[in-house]
């Protein structure tokens, strides 16, 4: 949920102003992960190797990144801090927060400190579940706490470990040994970056559960013109000038370098003297604080980041959500590229999913298929369930990740479990994955993030290739998820002769889908006009059925997330079992009634709502306006596609409606209240 960032320049001269601005810009790239408070830490003076540096400077502020920027420069102007002072080596850390423990306030912002002298500083993404026990133990040892956060125990524990080692006569305890000992006491999920005045010009990063990447920009020794050093072996202490970056995700790295390392759970990354050492944390070893242990280092290779800076800019659009809604024709094309095979009239039409092909026989023999997801990902899976059941002939179950874990629901060895997550780092979904692996099920991942935890830990999977999505409310990832799961259904059912014609019809419709999506985006102004009529409403209902029950849920979720209006997606078949009591002439109700096998039933729903003077907004297929409501209600007409792909087309006007409602109501569409993009805490 939070975003953490670190920057270390080695034999690359950078002034303090440049370092501060680089940290700020890193946080701007990560701000969608949390934006209720932020902070940075930099060195107060130039320090030589092995020297005890002056207390690092720490700046923290409530509110978004720009509040922090303003407060830092106000504080700098009130002091004699020289922004032009140059550092050939410097380590800085930064954090943008989504509050879990303690209200948004400077005292609860990160970096959190060990003491008034800032001996140890930490930025943290995640939740420490045993912090209360650690806090009470440290209080008994004389430590006082300033914040309500779970994070503050970490730097204080680091200081406790360091001081105990020195008291025991160990004057050579290393930074990594201190951090390893701290990790042995921590329970929960975390990604951490440590900075210490006792270890100047050195950063330590470690993780368990929460995402963290290392970026490396290395310059040729003989020149400083920005030419990359092309050694793809893992970076060593070779003396070359370099810049090293740590980040919660690639968005903050791509403008600096494409050479990255995805840090694995249990790894401790020590950045020092221009080199990087990776240690593997082994829980349970070296418990005695008087004899701190150092595990052997491991070798890793850098990979190339498949992302361009243009993908994370707004371009001609005012907001990321707006941009991402309008990118859907292109993102759907990319999702399907190279995966649909269509020859001439005599040639076979099929789907090729390289990540699944070796496991299709196992999937076809499954007792059942279980979709697991949260929020929008769950809704996308729900939209795909009917076609997967139809083409595979296998029962398909739906599970919300947190509920599956709460119930400890049975999972069998002959189950296929499909984990759906845009980020691939969703905490509840990851925990459900661990549970399914323990029970021996075949685990399939569907994510938008190459190298994510779900992508790495499942047996097989499919990347949706929707491109970077920065708006907190998911739009293009949702439609790409539906398309990928439809293709998964086609691949699983490819050995069934009786469904050949149905499958080929779906493939033809998939190929035309980007064009249909482009057509429906022409409703933008119409949706803006509809939003104006709803701007003062307090509630909105959406009724869907069959494939479009998921559309009702997702449309309501989008309105709820960004426009901060109560909205509820309801299965139309349940209308008479309670929701009908809410209907009157004032409450706006969206009914999704496009052409599919549920069309006649939705016509009946419309008539029942009209009989009770319901204020209807009907989404129907182009040309059906007169048939569905006879001109007595507002109509949204959308292009017709094959039934299992109709939710892709139908959701776009509702995304536009949510976007315009939010803008007209004066809310921040990209950073909705209390939410963050990647939910990496339970």
XYZ file of C-alpha atoms in Angstrom:
682
model
C 0.000 0.000 0.000
C 2.817 2.427 0.830
C 5.617 3.389 -1.536
C 9.263 3.276 -0.495
C 12.213 4.638 -2.451
C 15.962 4.796 -1.961
C 18.775 6.443 -3.916
C 22.532 6.016 -3.540
C 25.038 7.747 -5.816
C 28.574 6.366 -5.864
C 31.425 8.437 -7.376
C 28.782 10.448 -9.210
C 28.783 14.034 -7.992
C 25.276 15.188 -7.061
C 24.307 18.283 -5.134
C 21.813 18.215 -2.301
C 19.130 19.924 -4.400
C 19.404 17.231 -7.092
C 19.180 14.449 -4.478
C 16.132 15.972 -2.804
C 14.343 16.476 -6.119
C 15.154 12.927 -7.222
C 13.652 11.571 -3.998
C 10.568 13.765 -4.461
C 10.125 12.569 -8.035
C 10.477 8.946 -6.939
C 7.651 9.526 -4.481
C 5.503 11.177 -7.149
C 5.830 8.025 -9.242
C 4.774 5.935 -6.232
C 2.096 8.255 -4.877
C -0.765 6.097 -6.168
C 0.326 3.521 -3.560
C -0.538 5.915 -0.723
C -0.863 9.658 -0.320
C -1.896 10.645 3.194
C 1.625 11.554 4.385
C 5.211 11.423 3.165
C 8.820 11.922 4.213
C 12.482 11.792 3.189
C 15.877 11.519 4.875
C 19.183 12.866 3.555
C 22.666 13.397 4.980
C 23.410 16.610 6.823
C 27.071 16.699 5.762
C 29.644 15.007 3.538
C 31.037 11.946 5.301
C 34.075 9.783 4.584
C 34.043 6.007 4.670
C 34.061 4.626 8.192
C 33.291 7.972 9.829
C 30.359 8.478 12.159
C 28.241 11.002 10.325
C 26.227 13.813 11.805
C 22.600 13.062 12.519
C 20.765 12.592 9.182
C 18.116 15.134 8.287
C 14.532 13.895 8.369
C 11.575 15.714 6.807
C 8.027 14.433 7.328
C 4.679 15.947 6.491
C 0.992 15.094 6.489
C -0.796 15.143 3.142
C 0.386 14.456 -0.394
C 3.868 14.761 -1.881
C 3.488 18.421 -2.787
C 2.766 19.239 0.863
C 6.080 17.582 1.726
C 7.922 19.470 -1.028
C 6.564 22.783 0.216
C 7.418 22.071 3.852
C 10.956 20.907 3.026
C 11.803 24.064 1.103
C 10.231 26.209 3.818
C 12.368 24.466 6.410
C 15.483 24.777 4.242
C 14.915 28.504 3.740
C 14.629 28.956 7.505
C 18.045 27.318 8.062
C 21.502 27.619 6.567
C 21.299 24.258 4.783
C 23.260 24.539 1.544
C 21.324 22.941 -1.314
C 24.329 23.355 -3.622
C 26.642 21.251 -1.457
C 27.927 18.371 -3.563
C 28.212 14.699 -2.584
C 30.223 12.124 -4.516
C 28.595 9.432 -2.358
C 25.239 9.842 -0.632
C 22.365 7.631 0.531
C 18.806 8.953 0.768
C 15.476 7.295 1.518
C 11.857 8.340 0.994
C 8.327 7.142 1.747
C 4.739 7.880 0.786
C 2.194 6.473 3.214
C -1.173 4.778 3.230
C -2.058 4.763 6.930
C -2.559 1.420 8.668
C -1.471 2.241 12.237
C -1.926 5.814 13.423
C -3.648 8.742 11.757
C -1.971 10.744 8.970
C 0.352 13.091 10.849
C 4.071 14.007 10.761
C 4.820 11.860 13.835
C 3.350 8.807 12.080
C 5.021 9.499 8.752
C 8.166 7.728 7.621
C 11.133 7.563 7.863
C 10.638 6.345 11.422
C 13.589 6.893 13.732
C 15.333 5.016 16.537
C 15.997 8.097 18.667
C 16.494 11.849 18.653
C 19.873 11.418 16.974
C 18.403 9.367 14.122
C 20.947 6.575 14.638
C 18.759 4.249 12.574
C 16.036 5.231 10.113
C 13.549 2.990 8.321
C 10.953 3.304 5.575
C 8.446 0.462 5.516
C 5.710 -0.948 3.305
C 3.621 -3.623 5.018
C 2.366 -4.489 8.489
C 4.323 -5.863 11.453
C 1.845 -8.138 13.201
C 3.829 -8.636 16.428
C 4.736 -4.969 16.926
C 2.841 -4.688 20.224
C 4.960 -7.439 21.821
C 8.172 -5.882 20.490
C 7.066 -2.426 21.606
C 6.411 -3.547 25.189
C 9.773 -5.294 25.307
C 11.602 -2.188 24.097
C 9.701 0.026 26.552
C 10.968 -2.218 29.362
C 14.481 -1.543 28.088
C 13.934 2.198 28.377
C 12.862 3.131 24.860
C 10.150 5.728 24.375
C 7.820 5.855 21.374
C 6.664 8.973 19.560
C 4.246 7.488 17.004
C 1.325 5.074 16.882
C 2.856 3.136 13.981
C 3.892 -0.487 13.880
C 7.037 0.626 12.019
C 8.692 2.516 14.879
C 9.660 -0.730 16.612
C 11.992 -1.551 13.692
C 14.575 1.282 13.979
C 14.427 1.064 17.778
C 15.047 -2.669 17.610
C 17.981 -2.008 15.267
C 19.473 0.428 17.772
C 18.933 -2.098 20.580
C 20.742 -4.811 18.604
C 23.578 -2.443 17.661
C 24.064 -1.154 21.216
C 23.995 -4.672 22.675
C 26.626 -5.819 20.202
C 28.886 -2.925 21.165
C 28.314 -3.517 24.869
C 29.341 -7.132 24.298
C 32.624 -6.018 22.809
C 31.763 -6.546 19.133
C 33.109 -3.335 17.617
C 32.941 -4.749 14.098
C 29.249 -5.586 13.836
C 28.119 -4.835 10.280
C 24.949 -3.099 9.157
C 23.692 -6.276 7.483
C 24.215 -8.283 10.678
C 22.139 -5.754 12.609
C 19.344 -5.931 10.017
C 19.395 -9.741 9.911
C 18.973 -9.841 13.675
C 16.074 -7.381 13.467
C 14.408 -9.561 10.822
C 14.536 -12.571 13.135
C 12.193 -10.758 15.498
C 9.705 -9.448 12.918
C 6.443 -11.139 11.966
C 4.129 -9.980 9.211
C 4.686 -8.525 5.756
C 7.284 -5.897 5.018
C 9.624 -4.260 2.561
C 12.211 -2.173 4.413
C 15.037 0.228 3.606
C 17.435 1.042 6.454
C 19.741 4.054 6.771
C 22.108 4.691 9.707
C 24.562 7.352 10.825
C 26.772 4.495 12.099
C 27.050 3.178 8.542
C 27.307 6.243 6.293
C 26.830 5.918 2.542
C 25.243 2.495 2.961
C 21.669 1.281 2.536
C 20.168 -2.074 3.501
C 16.954 -3.359 1.928
C 15.004 -6.487 2.790
C 11.546 -7.897 2.176
C 9.002 -10.486 3.145
C 5.713 -10.397 1.235
C 5.759 -6.760 0.095
C 7.329 -5.894 -3.293
C 10.753 -4.291 -3.688
C 13.075 -3.781 -6.668
C 16.681 -2.684 -7.120
C 17.633 -0.555 -10.123
C 21.228 -0.105 -11.289
C 22.577 2.637 -13.511
C 26.294 2.065 -14.036
C 28.553 4.387 -16.013
C 31.703 3.493 -17.918
C 34.683 4.347 -15.751
C 36.356 6.559 -18.309
C 33.345 8.758 -19.037
C 30.392 10.358 -17.297
C 28.174 11.041 -20.288
C 25.337 8.715 -19.282
C 26.484 5.711 -21.324
C 25.351 2.534 -19.610
C 27.887 -0.056 -18.598
C 26.779 -3.191 -20.424
C 27.829 -5.903 -17.994
C 24.670 -7.857 -17.196
C 26.298 -9.813 -14.406
C 25.222 -8.773 -10.977
C 26.783 -5.475 -9.932
C 30.038 -5.714 -7.950
C 32.520 -3.400 -6.254
C 34.316 -2.588 -9.502
C 34.912 1.088 -8.773
C 32.771 2.293 -11.656
C 30.626 5.359 -10.972
C 27.038 4.325 -10.548
C 23.614 5.192 -9.203
C 21.523 2.613 -7.352
C 17.802 2.830 -6.716
C 15.351 0.942 -4.527
C 11.628 1.139 -5.209
C 8.323 -0.527 -4.411
C 7.613 -0.885 -8.122
C 9.126 -0.163 -11.553
C 7.323 3.145 -12.152
C 9.904 5.026 -10.101
C 12.846 3.279 -11.798
C 12.135 3.340 -15.527
C 13.134 6.983 -16.064
C 16.548 6.251 -14.508
C 17.403 2.725 -15.632
C 15.959 -0.440 -17.124
C 18.427 -2.738 -15.341
C 16.536 -4.130 -12.369
C 16.552 -6.928 -9.860
C 13.307 -8.142 -8.286
C 14.274 -8.746 -4.659
C 13.004 -12.092 -3.374
C 11.420 -12.811 0.005
C 14.064 -13.321 2.670
C 16.806 -11.513 0.765
C 18.859 -8.775 2.396
C 20.414 -6.371 -0.111
C 23.465 -4.480 1.167
C 24.465 -1.475 -0.981
C 27.929 -0.272 0.001
C 31.105 1.027 -1.673
C 29.494 0.885 -5.103
C 28.683 -2.809 -4.816
C 25.648 -4.867 -3.949
C 25.741 -7.952 -1.750
C 22.706 -10.183 -1.373
C 22.345 -12.302 1.741
C 19.658 -14.944 2.254
C 17.870 -14.611 5.565
C 17.291 -17.920 7.344
C 14.756 -17.632 10.133
C 15.764 -19.242 13.396
C 19.533 -19.056 12.959
C 21.757 -16.811 15.018
C 19.272 -16.112 17.800
C 21.987 -15.006 20.217
C 22.372 -11.252 19.878
C 25.894 -11.453 21.363
C 27.004 -13.552 18.413
C 25.407 -12.105 15.314
C 25.678 -14.351 12.275
C 26.150 -13.480 8.621
C 24.789 -15.951 6.061
C 26.560 -16.629 2.810
C 25.904 -14.283 -0.080
C 23.949 -15.358 -3.153
C 24.453 -14.410 -6.798
C 21.630 -12.887 -8.842
C 21.464 -11.457 -12.344
C 19.872 -8.229 -13.447
C 16.979 -8.249 -15.893
C 15.792 -5.648 -18.383
C 12.633 -3.732 -17.502
C 10.034 -3.944 -20.287
C 8.549 -0.488 -19.790
C 8.847 2.965 -21.350
C 8.661 6.334 -19.609
C 5.770 7.328 -21.892
C 3.643 4.601 -20.313
C 3.713 6.339 -16.944
C 2.964 9.853 -18.195
C -0.527 11.301 -18.704
C 0.136 12.470 -22.241
C -2.753 14.570 -23.556
C -5.126 13.531 -20.764
C -5.904 15.358 -17.531
C -5.922 12.248 -15.354
C -4.460 8.756 -15.405
C -7.910 7.173 -15.096
C -9.114 9.069 -18.149
C -6.016 8.038 -20.090
C -6.353 4.400 -19.103
C -10.057 4.244 -20.049
C -9.238 5.597 -23.509
C -6.238 3.280 -23.913
C -8.442 0.176 -23.810
C -8.611 -0.457 -27.585
C -4.794 -0.559 -27.600
C -4.440 -2.498 -24.351
C -6.903 -5.148 -25.567
C -4.958 -5.452 -28.817
C -1.736 -5.952 -26.864
C -3.402 -8.502 -24.591
C -4.396 -10.631 -27.596
C -1.282 -10.077 -29.735
C 0.296 -13.365 -30.789
C -2.292 -15.418 -28.917
C -5.098 -15.723 -31.485
C -4.523 -17.948 -34.488
C -6.891 -17.437 -37.419
C -6.202 -18.917 -40.851
C -8.356 -19.076 -43.951
C -11.796 -20.697 -44.149
C -10.290 -24.178 -44.103
C -7.780 -23.485 -41.371
C -8.206 -23.875 -37.664
C -9.000 -20.936 -35.398
C -7.569 -21.314 -31.920
C -5.835 -19.707 -28.972
C -2.182 -20.190 -28.068
C -1.220 -19.440 -24.471
C 2.410 -20.405 -23.974
C 2.236 -20.102 -20.201
C -0.528 -22.724 -19.980
C 0.127 -25.211 -22.776
C 2.124 -27.683 -20.662
C -0.608 -27.820 -18.003
C -3.793 -27.962 -20.084
C -4.204 -31.732 -19.732
C -3.962 -31.443 -15.951
C -6.497 -28.602 -15.891
C -8.940 -30.590 -18.029
C -8.800 -33.430 -15.484
C -9.539 -31.132 -12.543
C -12.391 -31.869 -10.167
C -13.196 -28.153 -10.181
C -11.701 -24.788 -11.107
C -11.628 -22.083 -8.440
C -11.163 -18.377 -9.181
C -9.598 -16.392 -6.332
C -9.335 -12.598 -6.358
C -10.235 -9.351 -4.621
C -12.185 -6.296 -5.775
C -12.003 -5.632 -9.509
C -10.034 -8.829 -10.160
C -12.789 -10.848 -8.498
C -15.389 -9.111 -10.681
C -13.389 -9.884 -13.833
C -13.233 -13.561 -12.857
C -16.978 -13.539 -12.187
C -17.584 -12.191 -15.703
C -15.491 -15.034 -17.160
C -16.972 -17.863 -15.072
C -19.943 -18.711 -17.359
C -17.845 -19.168 -20.495
C -15.235 -21.216 -18.635
C -17.948 -23.525 -17.285
C -19.540 -23.802 -20.725
C -16.379 -24.637 -22.654
C -14.597 -26.762 -20.055
C -17.540 -28.668 -18.592
C -15.870 -28.294 -15.190
C -17.599 -26.691 -12.171
C -16.163 -23.209 -11.573
C -16.226 -21.756 -8.076
C -15.691 -18.145 -6.976
C -13.769 -17.198 -3.845
C -12.854 -13.841 -2.356
C -9.302 -14.391 -1.141
C -9.769 -13.120 2.409
C -12.960 -15.139 2.906
C -11.342 -18.344 1.673
C -8.617 -17.901 4.278
C -11.038 -16.982 7.067
C -13.027 -20.160 6.437
C -10.013 -22.357 5.706
C -12.128 -23.705 2.870
C -11.227 -27.155 1.542
C -8.734 -27.181 -1.327
C -7.937 -30.492 -3.032
C -4.988 -31.843 -4.978
C -7.127 -32.253 -8.090
C -8.333 -28.624 -7.996
C -7.083 -25.966 -10.372
C -6.941 -22.610 -8.583
C -6.704 -19.467 -10.724
C -5.346 -16.426 -8.885
C -6.311 -13.104 -10.459
C -4.440 -9.941 -9.436
C -3.513 -6.847 -11.412
C -0.365 -6.152 -9.387
C 0.495 -9.767 -8.608
C 1.291 -8.610 -5.062
C -2.182 -8.466 -3.447
C -1.631 -9.644 0.122
C -4.846 -11.646 0.593
C -4.437 -13.322 -2.787
C -0.806 -14.178 -2.010
C -1.820 -15.709 1.308
C -4.498 -17.743 -0.469
C -1.851 -18.875 -2.970
C 0.380 -20.084 -0.152
C -2.593 -21.955 1.338
C -3.442 -23.595 -2.016
C 0.170 -24.633 -2.606
C 0.293 -26.241 0.833
C -2.785 -28.265 -0.130
C -1.269 -29.476 -3.393
C -3.562 -27.748 -5.911
C -2.415 -26.695 -9.371
C -2.014 -22.912 -9.131
C -2.434 -20.610 -12.143
C -1.628 -16.903 -12.060
C -3.257 -14.133 -14.097
C -1.452 -10.831 -13.477
C -0.395 -7.640 -15.208
C 3.062 -7.594 -13.647
C 5.919 -9.707 -14.962
C 8.097 -10.936 -12.096
C 5.458 -10.292 -9.433
C 5.074 -12.653 -6.469
C 2.036 -14.395 -7.972
C 3.749 -14.744 -11.348
C 6.814 -16.283 -9.678
C 5.076 -18.600 -7.232
C 2.295 -20.155 -9.336
C 2.898 -23.270 -11.424
C 1.861 -21.554 -14.642
C -0.064 -18.523 -15.802
C -0.851 -15.801 -18.290
C 0.210 -12.159 -18.227
C -2.551 -9.805 -19.321
C -0.093 -7.328 -20.917
C -2.408 -4.352 -20.359
C 0.482 -1.950 -19.749
C 1.078 0.266 -16.742
C -2.023 1.239 -14.808
C -1.459 4.093 -12.367
C -4.990 5.298 -11.618
C -6.076 3.697 -8.351
C -9.400 2.587 -9.860
C -8.620 -0.224 -12.291
C -10.046 0.156 -15.806
C -7.984 -1.302 -18.641
C -6.634 -4.119 -16.464
C -10.234 -5.222 -15.802
C -11.141 -5.541 -19.475
C -7.844 -7.265 -20.292
C -8.401 -9.713 -17.444
C -11.784 -10.691 -18.879
C -10.258 -11.205 -22.323
C -7.406 -13.316 -20.939
C -9.808 -15.501 -18.963
C -11.995 -15.932 -22.047
C -8.873 -17.080 -23.908
C -8.059 -19.451 -21.048
C -11.557 -20.934 -21.445
C -10.981 -21.319 -25.183
C -7.644 -23.066 -24.580
C -9.066 -25.472 -21.995
C -12.051 -26.328 -24.194
C -10.038 -26.657 -27.401
C -10.228 -30.472 -27.417
C -14.045 -30.558 -27.510
C -15.508 -31.024 -31.006
C -19.050 -30.057 -29.993
C -18.034 -26.497 -29.055
C -15.841 -25.828 -32.120
C -18.295 -23.444 -33.778
C -18.900 -21.578 -30.521
C -15.159 -21.192 -29.929
C -14.515 -19.907 -33.442
C -17.317 -17.361 -33.044
C -15.711 -16.094 -29.841
C -12.314 -15.821 -31.552
C -13.865 -13.758 -34.361
C -15.492 -11.508 -31.776
C -12.202 -11.153 -29.892
C -10.535 -9.899 -33.041
C -13.204 -7.218 -33.509
C -13.297 -6.257 -29.817
C -10.761 -3.379 -29.894
C -12.790 -1.719 -32.647
C -16.044 -2.150 -30.726
C -14.378 -0.689 -27.638
C -13.212 2.291 -29.689
C -16.812 2.786 -30.842
C -18.217 2.751 -27.315
C -15.672 5.359 -26.194
C -17.576 7.786 -28.439
C -20.179 7.863 -25.649
C -17.794 10.008 -23.579
C -19.803 13.243 -23.882
C -23.076 11.397 -23.377
C -21.723 9.915 -20.133
C -20.539 13.338 -19.026
C -24.051 14.682 -19.571
C -25.500 11.759 -17.591
C -23.016 12.479 -14.806
C -24.270 16.063 -14.602
C -27.785 14.754 -13.949
C -26.489 12.528 -11.127
C -24.029 14.929 -9.512
C -26.166 15.642 -6.449
C -27.408 12.085 -5.907
C -26.431 10.138 -2.814
C -27.022 6.618 -4.095
C -27.087 4.594 -7.300
C -28.223 1.013 -7.965
C -27.065 -1.190 -10.842
C -28.916 -4.366 -11.871
C -27.225 -7.015 -13.979
C -27.748 -10.669 -14.783
C -25.800 -13.544 -16.336
C -22.540 -12.286 -17.827
C -23.435 -8.754 -16.770
C -23.916 -9.356 -13.082
C -20.169 -8.728 -12.914
C -20.681 -5.538 -14.960
C -23.166 -4.265 -12.368
C -20.754 -5.056 -9.533
C -17.780 -3.466 -11.278
C -19.701 -0.392 -12.434
C -20.967 0.182 -8.897
C -17.469 -0.346 -7.519
C -16.024 2.281 -9.874
C -18.620 4.865 -8.792
C -18.062 3.988 -5.148
C -14.253 4.126 -5.405
C -13.748 7.446 -7.113
C -16.989 9.459 -7.006
C -17.491 8.642 -3.294
C -21.178 7.949 -3.967
C -22.942 4.974 -2.450
C -23.546 2.524 -5.262
C -24.544 -1.111 -5.257
C -24.407 -3.783 -7.915
C -27.313 -6.215 -7.570
C -28.122 -9.523 -9.246
C -31.367 -8.738 -11.069
C -32.828 -12.125 -10.151
C -32.709 -11.027 -6.505
C -34.587 -7.770 -7.107
C -37.861 -9.024 -5.622
C -36.084 -10.392 -2.541
C -35.475 -7.027 -0.887
C -33.961 -4.406 -3.236
C -37.354 -3.589 -4.783
C -38.274 -1.845 -1.522
C -35.765 0.915 -2.360
C -37.345 1.811 -5.696
C -39.065 5.189 -6.034
C -39.121 8.082 -8.480
C -35.946 9.632 -7.044
C -33.419 6.790 -6.807
C -31.418 6.416 -10.060
C -31.192 2.798 -11.235
C -28.990 1.443 -14.024
C -30.291 -1.741 -15.668
C -27.962 -3.614 -18.019
C -30.128 -5.228 -20.687
C -27.952 -6.020 -23.690
C -28.756 -8.934 -26.000
C -27.920 -12.314 -24.466
C -29.829 -15.280 -23.063
C -31.008 -13.128 -20.114
C -32.387 -10.336 -22.303
C -36.082 -11.241 -21.912
C -35.683 -11.536 -18.155
C -34.099 -8.085 -18.005
C -37.007 -6.701 -20.026
C -39.288 -8.043 -17.291
C -37.153 -6.361 -14.635
C -37.439 -3.044 -16.473
C -41.227 -3.334 -16.608
C -41.447 -4.084 -12.889
C -39.256 -1.090 -12.071
C -41.275 1.170 -14.368
C -44.486 0.011 -12.678
C -43.056 1.378 -9.428
C -42.045 4.682 -11.061
C -38.366 3.807 -10.960
C -35.924 6.374 -12.333
C -34.319 4.139 -14.952
C -31.107 4.362 -16.950
C -31.057 1.366 -19.311
C -27.979 0.058 -21.093
C -29.050 -1.814 -24.210
C -27.744 -2.999 -27.553
C -27.714 -0.477 -30.399
C -31.173 -0.336 -31.963
C -32.985 -1.800 -28.951
C -33.958 1.447 -27.200
C -37.617 1.309 -28.222
C -37.884 -2.383 -27.363
C -36.479 -2.120 -23.855
C -38.227 0.964 -22.512
C -40.381 2.567 -25.191
C -38.768 5.992 -24.861
C -39.795 6.494 -21.225
C -36.308 6.257 -19.687
C -32.731 7.268 -20.354
C -30.878 4.849 -22.635
C -27.196 4.025 -23.168
C -26.769 2.138 -26.461
C -23.660 -0.019 -26.915
C -22.362 -2.180 -29.791
C -23.260 -5.869 -29.863
C -20.516 -8.496 -29.413
C -20.648 -12.174 -28.496
C -22.298 -12.647 -25.099
C -19.193 -13.675 -23.124
C -17.325 -10.538 -24.268
C -20.247 -8.125 -23.868
C -19.075 -7.201 -20.313
C -15.913 -5.724 -21.863
C -17.973 -3.318 -23.975
C -20.618 -2.675 -21.326
C -18.233 -1.607 -18.578
C -16.681 1.231 -20.603
C -19.655 3.659 -20.354
C -19.844 2.970 -16.608
C -16.120 3.712 -16.254
C -16.678 6.992 -18.096
C -19.680 7.763 -15.889
C -17.637 7.181 -12.730
C -14.805 9.338 -14.087
C -17.013 12.300 -14.992
C -19.014 12.068 -11.770
C -15.784 12.300 -9.813
C -14.429 15.280 -11.723
C -17.747 17.133 -11.576
C -18.028 16.498 -7.841
C -14.538 17.965 -7.352
C -12.759 14.848 -6.086
C -9.298 13.531 -6.968
C -10.018 10.836 -9.542
C -6.529 9.288 -9.475
C -6.169 9.289 -5.699
C -9.563 8.477 -4.161
C -10.022 8.947 -0.440
C -8.613 6.226 1.829
C -7.602 3.936 -1.053
C -4.324 2.894 -2.641
C -3.463 0.976 -5.797
C -1.594 -2.108 -4.664
C -3.093 -3.708 -1.557
C -0.046 -5.342 0.001
C -1.457 -5.567 3.545
C -4.245 -7.777 4.842
